[in-house]
XYZ file of C-alpha atoms in Angstrom:
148
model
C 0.000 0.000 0.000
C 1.043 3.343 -1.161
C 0.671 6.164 0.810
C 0.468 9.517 -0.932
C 0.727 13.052 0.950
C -0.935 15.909 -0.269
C 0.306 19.379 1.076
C -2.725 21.619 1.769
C -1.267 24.539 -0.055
C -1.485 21.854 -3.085
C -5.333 20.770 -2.535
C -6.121 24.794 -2.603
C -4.467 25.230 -5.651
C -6.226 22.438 -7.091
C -9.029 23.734 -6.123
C -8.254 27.394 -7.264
C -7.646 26.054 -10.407
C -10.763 23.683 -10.753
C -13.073 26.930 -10.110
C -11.159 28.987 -13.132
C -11.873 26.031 -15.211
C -15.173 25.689 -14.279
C -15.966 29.754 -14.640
C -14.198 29.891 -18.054
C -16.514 27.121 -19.112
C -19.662 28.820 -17.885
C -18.314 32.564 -19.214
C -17.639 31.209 -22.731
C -20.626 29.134 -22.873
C -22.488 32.721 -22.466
C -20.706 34.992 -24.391
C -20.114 32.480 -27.340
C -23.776 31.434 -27.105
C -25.179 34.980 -26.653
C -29.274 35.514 -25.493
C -30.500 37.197 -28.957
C -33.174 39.869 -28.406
C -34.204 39.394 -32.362
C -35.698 36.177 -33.597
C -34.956 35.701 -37.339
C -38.158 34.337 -39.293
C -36.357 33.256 -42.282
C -34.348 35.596 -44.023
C -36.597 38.771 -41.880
C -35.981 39.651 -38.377
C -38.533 41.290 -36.407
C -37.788 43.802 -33.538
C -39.838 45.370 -31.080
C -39.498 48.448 -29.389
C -41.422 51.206 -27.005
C -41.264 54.577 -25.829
C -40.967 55.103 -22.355
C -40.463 57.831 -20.310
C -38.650 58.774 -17.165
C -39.977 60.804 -14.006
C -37.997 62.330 -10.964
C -38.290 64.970 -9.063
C -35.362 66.963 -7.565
C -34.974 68.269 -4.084
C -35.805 71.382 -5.064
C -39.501 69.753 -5.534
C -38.786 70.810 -9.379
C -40.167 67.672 -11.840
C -37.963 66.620 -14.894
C -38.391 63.687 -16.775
C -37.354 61.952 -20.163
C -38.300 60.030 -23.176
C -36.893 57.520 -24.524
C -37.092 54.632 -27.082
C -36.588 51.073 -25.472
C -34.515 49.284 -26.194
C -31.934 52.288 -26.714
C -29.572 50.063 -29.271
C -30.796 47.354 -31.895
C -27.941 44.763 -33.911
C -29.540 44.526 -37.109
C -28.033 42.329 -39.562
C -27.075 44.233 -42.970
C -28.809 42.878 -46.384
C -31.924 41.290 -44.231
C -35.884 42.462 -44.275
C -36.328 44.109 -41.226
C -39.836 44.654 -39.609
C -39.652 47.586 -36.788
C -42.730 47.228 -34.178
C -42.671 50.243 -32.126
C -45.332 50.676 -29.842
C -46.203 54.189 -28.176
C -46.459 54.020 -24.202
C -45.475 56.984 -23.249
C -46.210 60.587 -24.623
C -48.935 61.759 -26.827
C -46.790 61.118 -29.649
C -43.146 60.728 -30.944
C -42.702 62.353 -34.969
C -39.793 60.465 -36.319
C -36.770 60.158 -38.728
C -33.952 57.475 -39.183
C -31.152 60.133 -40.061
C -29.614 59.087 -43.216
C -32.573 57.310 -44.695
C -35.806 58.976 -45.964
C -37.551 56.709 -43.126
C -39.746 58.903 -41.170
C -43.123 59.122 -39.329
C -44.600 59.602 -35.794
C -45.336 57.398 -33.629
C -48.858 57.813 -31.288
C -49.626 56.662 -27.210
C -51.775 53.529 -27.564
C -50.910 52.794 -31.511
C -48.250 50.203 -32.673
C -46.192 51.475 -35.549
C -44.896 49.191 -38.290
C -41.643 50.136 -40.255
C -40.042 47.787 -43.268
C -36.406 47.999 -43.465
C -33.615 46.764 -45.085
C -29.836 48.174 -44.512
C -27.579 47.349 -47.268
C -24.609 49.599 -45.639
C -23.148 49.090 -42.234
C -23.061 51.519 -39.270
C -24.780 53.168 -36.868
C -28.600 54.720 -38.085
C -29.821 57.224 -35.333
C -33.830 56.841 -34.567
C -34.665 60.035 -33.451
C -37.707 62.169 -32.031
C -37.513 65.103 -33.577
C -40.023 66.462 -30.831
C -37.351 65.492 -28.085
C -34.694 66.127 -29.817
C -32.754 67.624 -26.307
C -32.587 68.058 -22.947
C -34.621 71.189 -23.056
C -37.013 69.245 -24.967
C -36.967 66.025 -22.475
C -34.657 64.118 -24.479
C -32.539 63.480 -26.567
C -34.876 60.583 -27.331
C -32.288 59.154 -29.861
C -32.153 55.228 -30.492
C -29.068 53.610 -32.242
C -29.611 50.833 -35.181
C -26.333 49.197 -35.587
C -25.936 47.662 -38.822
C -23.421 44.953 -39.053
């Protein structure tokens, strides 16, 4: 019979070492298998949004708040059909333009917007309010489309 000594500084860095494997596993599992907020139907991908708005008020008892378009950024793959649902929650209404497109309209509190689009160049296409356009407007209600 054999008898085999383990120093305990050993065991924790077994240990130590077991846990980085273990976390490396789990991290890369995630990132590499990232949680998609667009489901592709076919070669289209639809993608939802809403306008929302924020609400504080300061100590001063003065009330400022915000619009915005949620989600703030969209991943939209270039050369697909894309169909934009953005739904008005928030604000009578939202009049719209996707700067450097001829995509514009407004979007109304209660009513569901539909927008057909289809990037053939990459970058970033600004969705913006031109109502809330800045702070002194309670925005800038600005969403990014990132074209990749």
């Amino acid at each position: 019979m054999t008898l085999v000594l383990i120093k305990k500084s050993w065991l924790y860095i077994a240990i130590v070492f077991l846990c980085t494997l273990v976390g490396a596993y789990f991290y890369f599992q995630t990132s590499l298998g990232a949680i998609t907020t667009v489901k592709p139907i076919g070669d289209e991908f639809e993608l939802h949004m809403v306008t929302t708005e924020f609400k504080t008020t300061t100590e001063d008892g003065r009330e400022i708040e915000s619009y915005r378009w949620d989600p703030g950024t969209v991943y939209i793959p270039k050369g697909k059909d894309i169909t934009l649902r953005i739904y008005g929650v928030n604000g009578k209404e939202h009049p719209f333009q996707i700067e450097g497109t001829n995509v514009s309209g407004t979007i109304r509190k209660g009513e569901e917007t539909i927008l057909q689009l289809h990037f053939e160049e990459e970058g970033i296409y600004r969705l913006i309010c031109t109502a809330h356009s800045t702070i002194d407007h309670h925005g800038p209600m600005i969403a990014y489309l990132i074209v990749d």
